[in-house]
PDB file of C-alpha atoms in Angstrom:
ATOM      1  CA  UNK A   1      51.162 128.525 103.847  1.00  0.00           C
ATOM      2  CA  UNK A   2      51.126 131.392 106.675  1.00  0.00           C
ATOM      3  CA  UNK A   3      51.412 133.956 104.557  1.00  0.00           C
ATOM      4  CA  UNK A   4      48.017 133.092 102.378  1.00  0.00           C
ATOM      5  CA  UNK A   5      46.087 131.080 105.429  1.00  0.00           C
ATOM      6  CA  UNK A   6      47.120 132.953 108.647  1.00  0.00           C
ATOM      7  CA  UNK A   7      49.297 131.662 111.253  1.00  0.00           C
ATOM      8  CA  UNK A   8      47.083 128.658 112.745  1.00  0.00           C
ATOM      9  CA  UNK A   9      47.105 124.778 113.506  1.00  0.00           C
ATOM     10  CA  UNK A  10      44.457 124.551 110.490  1.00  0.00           C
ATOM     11  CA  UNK A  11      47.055 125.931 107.981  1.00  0.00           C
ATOM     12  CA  UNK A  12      49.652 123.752 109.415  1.00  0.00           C
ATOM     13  CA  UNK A  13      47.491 120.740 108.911  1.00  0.00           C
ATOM     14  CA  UNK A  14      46.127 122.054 105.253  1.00  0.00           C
ATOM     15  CA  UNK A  15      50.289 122.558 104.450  1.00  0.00           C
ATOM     16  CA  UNK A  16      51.069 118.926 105.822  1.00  0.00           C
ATOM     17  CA  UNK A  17      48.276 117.267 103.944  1.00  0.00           C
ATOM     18  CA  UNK A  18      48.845 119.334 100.711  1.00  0.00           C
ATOM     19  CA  UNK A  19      53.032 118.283 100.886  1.00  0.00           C
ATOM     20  CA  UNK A  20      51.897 114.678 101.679  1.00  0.00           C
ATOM     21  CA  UNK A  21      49.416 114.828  98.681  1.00  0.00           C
ATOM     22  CA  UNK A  22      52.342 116.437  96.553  1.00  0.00           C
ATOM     23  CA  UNK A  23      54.920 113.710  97.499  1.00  0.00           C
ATOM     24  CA  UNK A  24      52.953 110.941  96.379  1.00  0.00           C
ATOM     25  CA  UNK A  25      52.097 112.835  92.965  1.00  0.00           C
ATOM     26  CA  UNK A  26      55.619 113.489  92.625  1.00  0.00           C
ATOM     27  CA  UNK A  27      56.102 109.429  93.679  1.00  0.00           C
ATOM     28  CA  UNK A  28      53.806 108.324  91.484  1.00  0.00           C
ATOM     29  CA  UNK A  29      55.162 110.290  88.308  1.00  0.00           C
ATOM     30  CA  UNK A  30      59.260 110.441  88.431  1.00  0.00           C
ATOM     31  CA  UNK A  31      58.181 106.229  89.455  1.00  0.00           C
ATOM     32  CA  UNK A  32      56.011 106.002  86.078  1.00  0.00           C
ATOM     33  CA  UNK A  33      58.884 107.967  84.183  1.00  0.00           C
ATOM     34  CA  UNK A  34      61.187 105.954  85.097  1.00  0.00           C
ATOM     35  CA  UNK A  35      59.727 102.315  85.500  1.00  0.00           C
ATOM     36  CA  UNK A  36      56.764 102.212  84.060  1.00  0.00           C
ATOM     37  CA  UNK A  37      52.653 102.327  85.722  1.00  0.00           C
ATOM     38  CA  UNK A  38      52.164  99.153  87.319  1.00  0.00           C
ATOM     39  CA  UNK A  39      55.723  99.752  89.047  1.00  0.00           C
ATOM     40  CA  UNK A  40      54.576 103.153  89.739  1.00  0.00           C
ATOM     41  CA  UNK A  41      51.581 102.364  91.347  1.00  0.00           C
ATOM     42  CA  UNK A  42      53.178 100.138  93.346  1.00  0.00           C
ATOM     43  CA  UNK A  43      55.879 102.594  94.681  1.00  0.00           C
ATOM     44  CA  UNK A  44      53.226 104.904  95.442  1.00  0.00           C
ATOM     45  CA  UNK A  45      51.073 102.604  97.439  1.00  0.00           C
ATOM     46  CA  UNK A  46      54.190 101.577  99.496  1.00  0.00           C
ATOM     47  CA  UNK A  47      54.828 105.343 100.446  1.00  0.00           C
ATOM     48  CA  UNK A  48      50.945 106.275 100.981  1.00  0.00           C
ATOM     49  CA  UNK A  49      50.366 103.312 103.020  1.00  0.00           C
ATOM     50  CA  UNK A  50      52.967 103.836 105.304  1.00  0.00           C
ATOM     51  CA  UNK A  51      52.085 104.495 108.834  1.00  0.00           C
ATOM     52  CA  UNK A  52      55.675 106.654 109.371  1.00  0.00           C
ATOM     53  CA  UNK A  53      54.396 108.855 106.107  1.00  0.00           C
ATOM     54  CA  UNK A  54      50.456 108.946 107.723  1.00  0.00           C
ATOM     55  CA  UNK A  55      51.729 109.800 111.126  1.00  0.00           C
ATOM     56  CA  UNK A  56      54.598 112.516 109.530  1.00  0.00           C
ATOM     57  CA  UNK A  57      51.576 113.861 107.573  1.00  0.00           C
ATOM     58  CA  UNK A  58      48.977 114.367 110.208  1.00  0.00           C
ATOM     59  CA  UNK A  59      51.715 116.055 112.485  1.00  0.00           C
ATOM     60  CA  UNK A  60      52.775 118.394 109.375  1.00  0.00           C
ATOM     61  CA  UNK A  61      56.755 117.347 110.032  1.00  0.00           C
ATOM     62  CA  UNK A  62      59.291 118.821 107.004  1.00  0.00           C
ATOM     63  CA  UNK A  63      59.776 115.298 105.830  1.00  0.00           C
ATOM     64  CA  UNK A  64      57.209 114.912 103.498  1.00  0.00           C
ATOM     65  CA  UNK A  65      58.866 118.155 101.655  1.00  0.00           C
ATOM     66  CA  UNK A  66      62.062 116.543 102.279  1.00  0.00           C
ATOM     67  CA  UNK A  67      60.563 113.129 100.242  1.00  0.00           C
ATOM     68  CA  UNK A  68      59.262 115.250  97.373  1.00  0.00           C
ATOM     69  CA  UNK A  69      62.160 116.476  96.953  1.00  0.00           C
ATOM     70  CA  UNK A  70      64.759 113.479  97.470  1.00  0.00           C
ATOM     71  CA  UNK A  71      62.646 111.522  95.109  1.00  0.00           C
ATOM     72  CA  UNK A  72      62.469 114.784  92.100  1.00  0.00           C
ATOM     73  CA  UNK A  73      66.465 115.000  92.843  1.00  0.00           C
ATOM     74  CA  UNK A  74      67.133 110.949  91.887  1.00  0.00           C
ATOM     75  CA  UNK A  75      64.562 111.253  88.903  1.00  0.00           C
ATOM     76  CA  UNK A  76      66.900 114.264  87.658  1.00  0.00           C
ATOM     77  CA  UNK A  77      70.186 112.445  88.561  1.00  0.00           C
ATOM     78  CA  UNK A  78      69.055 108.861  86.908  1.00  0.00           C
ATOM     79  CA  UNK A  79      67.543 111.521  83.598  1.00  0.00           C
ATOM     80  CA  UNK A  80      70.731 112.595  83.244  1.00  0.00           C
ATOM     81  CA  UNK A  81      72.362 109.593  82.616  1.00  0.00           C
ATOM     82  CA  UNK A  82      70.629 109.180  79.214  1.00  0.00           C
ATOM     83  CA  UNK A  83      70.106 113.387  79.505  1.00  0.00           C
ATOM     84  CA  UNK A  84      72.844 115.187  80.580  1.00  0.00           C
ATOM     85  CA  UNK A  85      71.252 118.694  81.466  1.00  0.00           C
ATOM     86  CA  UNK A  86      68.911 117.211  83.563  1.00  0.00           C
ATOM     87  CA  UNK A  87      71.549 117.087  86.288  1.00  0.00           C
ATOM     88  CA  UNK A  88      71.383 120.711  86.563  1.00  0.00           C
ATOM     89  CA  UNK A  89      67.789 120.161  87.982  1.00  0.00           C
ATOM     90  CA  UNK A  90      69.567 117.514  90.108  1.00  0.00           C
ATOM     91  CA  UNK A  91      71.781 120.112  91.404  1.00  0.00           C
ATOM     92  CA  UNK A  92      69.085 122.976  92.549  1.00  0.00           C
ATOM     93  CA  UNK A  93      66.560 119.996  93.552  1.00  0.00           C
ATOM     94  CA  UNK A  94      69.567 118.818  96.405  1.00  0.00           C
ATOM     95  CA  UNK A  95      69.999 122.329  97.389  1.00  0.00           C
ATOM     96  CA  UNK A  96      66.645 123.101  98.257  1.00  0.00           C
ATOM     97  CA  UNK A  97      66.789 119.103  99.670  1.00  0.00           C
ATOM     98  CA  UNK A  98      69.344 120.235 101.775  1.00  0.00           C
ATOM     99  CA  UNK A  99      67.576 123.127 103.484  1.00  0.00           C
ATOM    100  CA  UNK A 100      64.384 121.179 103.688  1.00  0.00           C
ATOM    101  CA  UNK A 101      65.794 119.619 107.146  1.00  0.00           C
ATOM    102  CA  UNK A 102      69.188 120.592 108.867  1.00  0.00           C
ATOM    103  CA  UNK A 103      70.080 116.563 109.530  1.00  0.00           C
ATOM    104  CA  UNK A 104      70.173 116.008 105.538  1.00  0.00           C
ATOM    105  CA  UNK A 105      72.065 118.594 104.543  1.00  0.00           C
ATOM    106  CA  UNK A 106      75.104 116.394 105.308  1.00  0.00           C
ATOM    107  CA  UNK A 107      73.495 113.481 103.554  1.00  0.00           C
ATOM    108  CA  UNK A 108      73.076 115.422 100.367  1.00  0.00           C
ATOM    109  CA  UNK A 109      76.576 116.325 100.430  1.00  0.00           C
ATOM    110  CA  UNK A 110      78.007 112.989 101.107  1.00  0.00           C
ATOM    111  CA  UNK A 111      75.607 111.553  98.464  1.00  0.00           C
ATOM    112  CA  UNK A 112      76.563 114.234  95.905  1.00  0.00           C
ATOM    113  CA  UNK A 113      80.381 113.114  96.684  1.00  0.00           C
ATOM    114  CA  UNK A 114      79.389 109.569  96.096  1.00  0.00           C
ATOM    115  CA  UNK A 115      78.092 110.561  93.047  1.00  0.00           C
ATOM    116  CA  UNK A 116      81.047 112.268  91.844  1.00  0.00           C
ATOM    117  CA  UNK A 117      83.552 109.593  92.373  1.00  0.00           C
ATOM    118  CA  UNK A 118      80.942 107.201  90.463  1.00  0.00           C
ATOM    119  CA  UNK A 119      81.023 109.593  87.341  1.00  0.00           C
ATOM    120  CA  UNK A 120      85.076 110.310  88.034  1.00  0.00           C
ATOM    121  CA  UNK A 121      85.198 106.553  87.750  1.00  0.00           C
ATOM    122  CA  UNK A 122      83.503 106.010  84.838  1.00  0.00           C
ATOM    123  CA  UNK A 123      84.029 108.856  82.886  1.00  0.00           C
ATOM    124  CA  UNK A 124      87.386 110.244  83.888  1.00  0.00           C
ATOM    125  CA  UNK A 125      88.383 113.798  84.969  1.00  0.00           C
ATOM    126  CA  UNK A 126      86.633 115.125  82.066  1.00  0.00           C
ATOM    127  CA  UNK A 127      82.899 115.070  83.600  1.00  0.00           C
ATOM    128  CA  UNK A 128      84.817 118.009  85.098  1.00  0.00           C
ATOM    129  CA  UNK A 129      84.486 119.557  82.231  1.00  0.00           C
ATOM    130  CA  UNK A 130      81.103 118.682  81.222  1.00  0.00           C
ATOM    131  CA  UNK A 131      79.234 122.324  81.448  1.00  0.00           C
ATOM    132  CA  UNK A 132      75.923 120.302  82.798  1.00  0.00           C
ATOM    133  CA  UNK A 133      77.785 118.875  85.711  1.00  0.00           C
ATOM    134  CA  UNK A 134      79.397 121.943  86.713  1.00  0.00           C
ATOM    135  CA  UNK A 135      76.760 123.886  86.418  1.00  0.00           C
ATOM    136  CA  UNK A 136      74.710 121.198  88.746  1.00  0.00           C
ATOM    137  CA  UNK A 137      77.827 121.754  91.307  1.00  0.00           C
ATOM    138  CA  UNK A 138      77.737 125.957  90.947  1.00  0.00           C
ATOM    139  CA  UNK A 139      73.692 125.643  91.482  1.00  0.00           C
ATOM    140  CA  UNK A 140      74.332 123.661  94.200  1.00  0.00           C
ATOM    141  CA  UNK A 141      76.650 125.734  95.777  1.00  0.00           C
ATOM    142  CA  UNK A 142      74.719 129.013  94.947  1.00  0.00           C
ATOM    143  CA  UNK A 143      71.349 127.491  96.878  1.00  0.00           C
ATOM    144  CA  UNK A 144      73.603 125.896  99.894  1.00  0.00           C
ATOM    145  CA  UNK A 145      76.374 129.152  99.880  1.00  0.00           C
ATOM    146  CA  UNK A 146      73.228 131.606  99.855  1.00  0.00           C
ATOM    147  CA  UNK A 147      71.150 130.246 102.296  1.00  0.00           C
ATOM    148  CA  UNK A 148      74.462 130.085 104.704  1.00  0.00           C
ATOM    149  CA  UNK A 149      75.698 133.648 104.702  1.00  0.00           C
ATOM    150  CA  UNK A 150      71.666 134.343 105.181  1.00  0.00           C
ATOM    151  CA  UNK A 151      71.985 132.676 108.444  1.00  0.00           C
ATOM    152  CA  UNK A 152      75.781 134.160 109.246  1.00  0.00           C
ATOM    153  CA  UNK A 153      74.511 137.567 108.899  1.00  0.00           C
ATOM    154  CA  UNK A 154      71.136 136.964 110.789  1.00  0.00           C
ATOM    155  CA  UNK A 155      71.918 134.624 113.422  1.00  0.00           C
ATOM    156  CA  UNK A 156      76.027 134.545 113.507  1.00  0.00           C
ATOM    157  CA  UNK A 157      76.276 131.193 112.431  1.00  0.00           C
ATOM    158  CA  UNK A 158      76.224 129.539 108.433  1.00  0.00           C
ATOM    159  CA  UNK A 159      74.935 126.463 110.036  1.00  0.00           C
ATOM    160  CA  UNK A 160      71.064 125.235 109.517  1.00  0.00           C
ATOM    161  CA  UNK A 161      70.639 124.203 113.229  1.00  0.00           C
ATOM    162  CA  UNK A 162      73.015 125.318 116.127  1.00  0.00           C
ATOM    163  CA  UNK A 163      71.795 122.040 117.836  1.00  0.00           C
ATOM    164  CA  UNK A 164      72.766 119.620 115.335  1.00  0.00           C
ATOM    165  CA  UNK A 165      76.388 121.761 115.091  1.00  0.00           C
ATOM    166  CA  UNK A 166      76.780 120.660 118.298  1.00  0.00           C
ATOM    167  CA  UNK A 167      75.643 117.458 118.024  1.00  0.00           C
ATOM    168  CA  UNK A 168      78.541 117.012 115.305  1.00  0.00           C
ATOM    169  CA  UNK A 169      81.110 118.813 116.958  1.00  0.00           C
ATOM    170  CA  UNK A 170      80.560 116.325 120.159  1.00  0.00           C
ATOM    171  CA  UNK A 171      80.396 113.335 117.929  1.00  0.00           C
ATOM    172  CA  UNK A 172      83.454 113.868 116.313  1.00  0.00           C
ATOM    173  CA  UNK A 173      85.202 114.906 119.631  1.00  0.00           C
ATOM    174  CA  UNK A 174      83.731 111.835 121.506  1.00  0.00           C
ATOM    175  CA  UNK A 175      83.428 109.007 118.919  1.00  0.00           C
ATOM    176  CA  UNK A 176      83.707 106.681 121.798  1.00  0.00           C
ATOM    177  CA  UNK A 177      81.121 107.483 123.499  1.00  0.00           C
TER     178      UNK A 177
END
């Protein structure tokens, strides 16, 4: 948005809006897709009536991208259950989902686990060998493993956010407290 409007609050607001805009769209569709219109439209009411999505929108936070994206990665994983390749889109949708905001990054991982040991369960070691799943899991990998030696060679570090690191690290040393 910087690059075509200028660096400026208006282009921040114009970005915010147009990503609030797109994640009800996106809402709206992958809901229609999947359930139906009148389901759809309700879906998509609930999200553009909410006063956490109004308020994230008008201060142009990362979590209406991070929405558009969560809700185009579970319309490719629930696809794929009837359409196997579509979990390929799955897999590059969570990568970019994970970049989107440094605190879901470990979200997307533990949900992609989750949804490994469901499939292991029900289908057995060979989803392993299911070329649409592992390619998902490569793509995955390729968005997440790029985007982390970016940051080791710029900053030092693969992680998204030296705060949250930290955050972790004290969490896990302290779970007490």
């Amino acid at each position: 948005a910087y690059q075509v409007l200028g660096f400026s609050r208006d282009a921040t607001h114009i970005a915010g809006i147009a990503l609030g805009l797109a994640a009800i769209l996106v809402t709206y569709l992958c809901s229609r897709d999947l359930y139906g219109k009148s389901r759809a439209l309700v879906a998509t009411a609930g999200i553009a009536v909410s006063p956490l999505f109004i308020q994230n929108t008008g201060q142009a936070y990362s979590e209406n991208l991070v929405l558009l994206l969560f809700v185009l990665t579970l319309w490719a994983i629930l696809k794929s259950l009837t359409r196997p390749w579509f979990i390929v889109a799955a897999g590059f949708l969570a990568g970019l989902g994970y970049l989107t905001k440094s605190s879901m990054g470990y979200f997307f991982i533990i949900a992609g686990l989750g949804g490994l040991a469901w499939r292991l369960y029900w289908k057995g070691w060979k989803v392993l060998r299911d070329p649409a799943y592992v390619t998902a899991i490569v793509l995955f990998g390729a968005v997440v493993g790029s985007w982390a030696l970016r940051n080791l060679l710029l900053f030092g570090s693969w992680e998204t956010s030296a705060h949250l690191g930290a955050a972790y690290a004290a969490a896990f040393h302290h779970p007490l407290q």
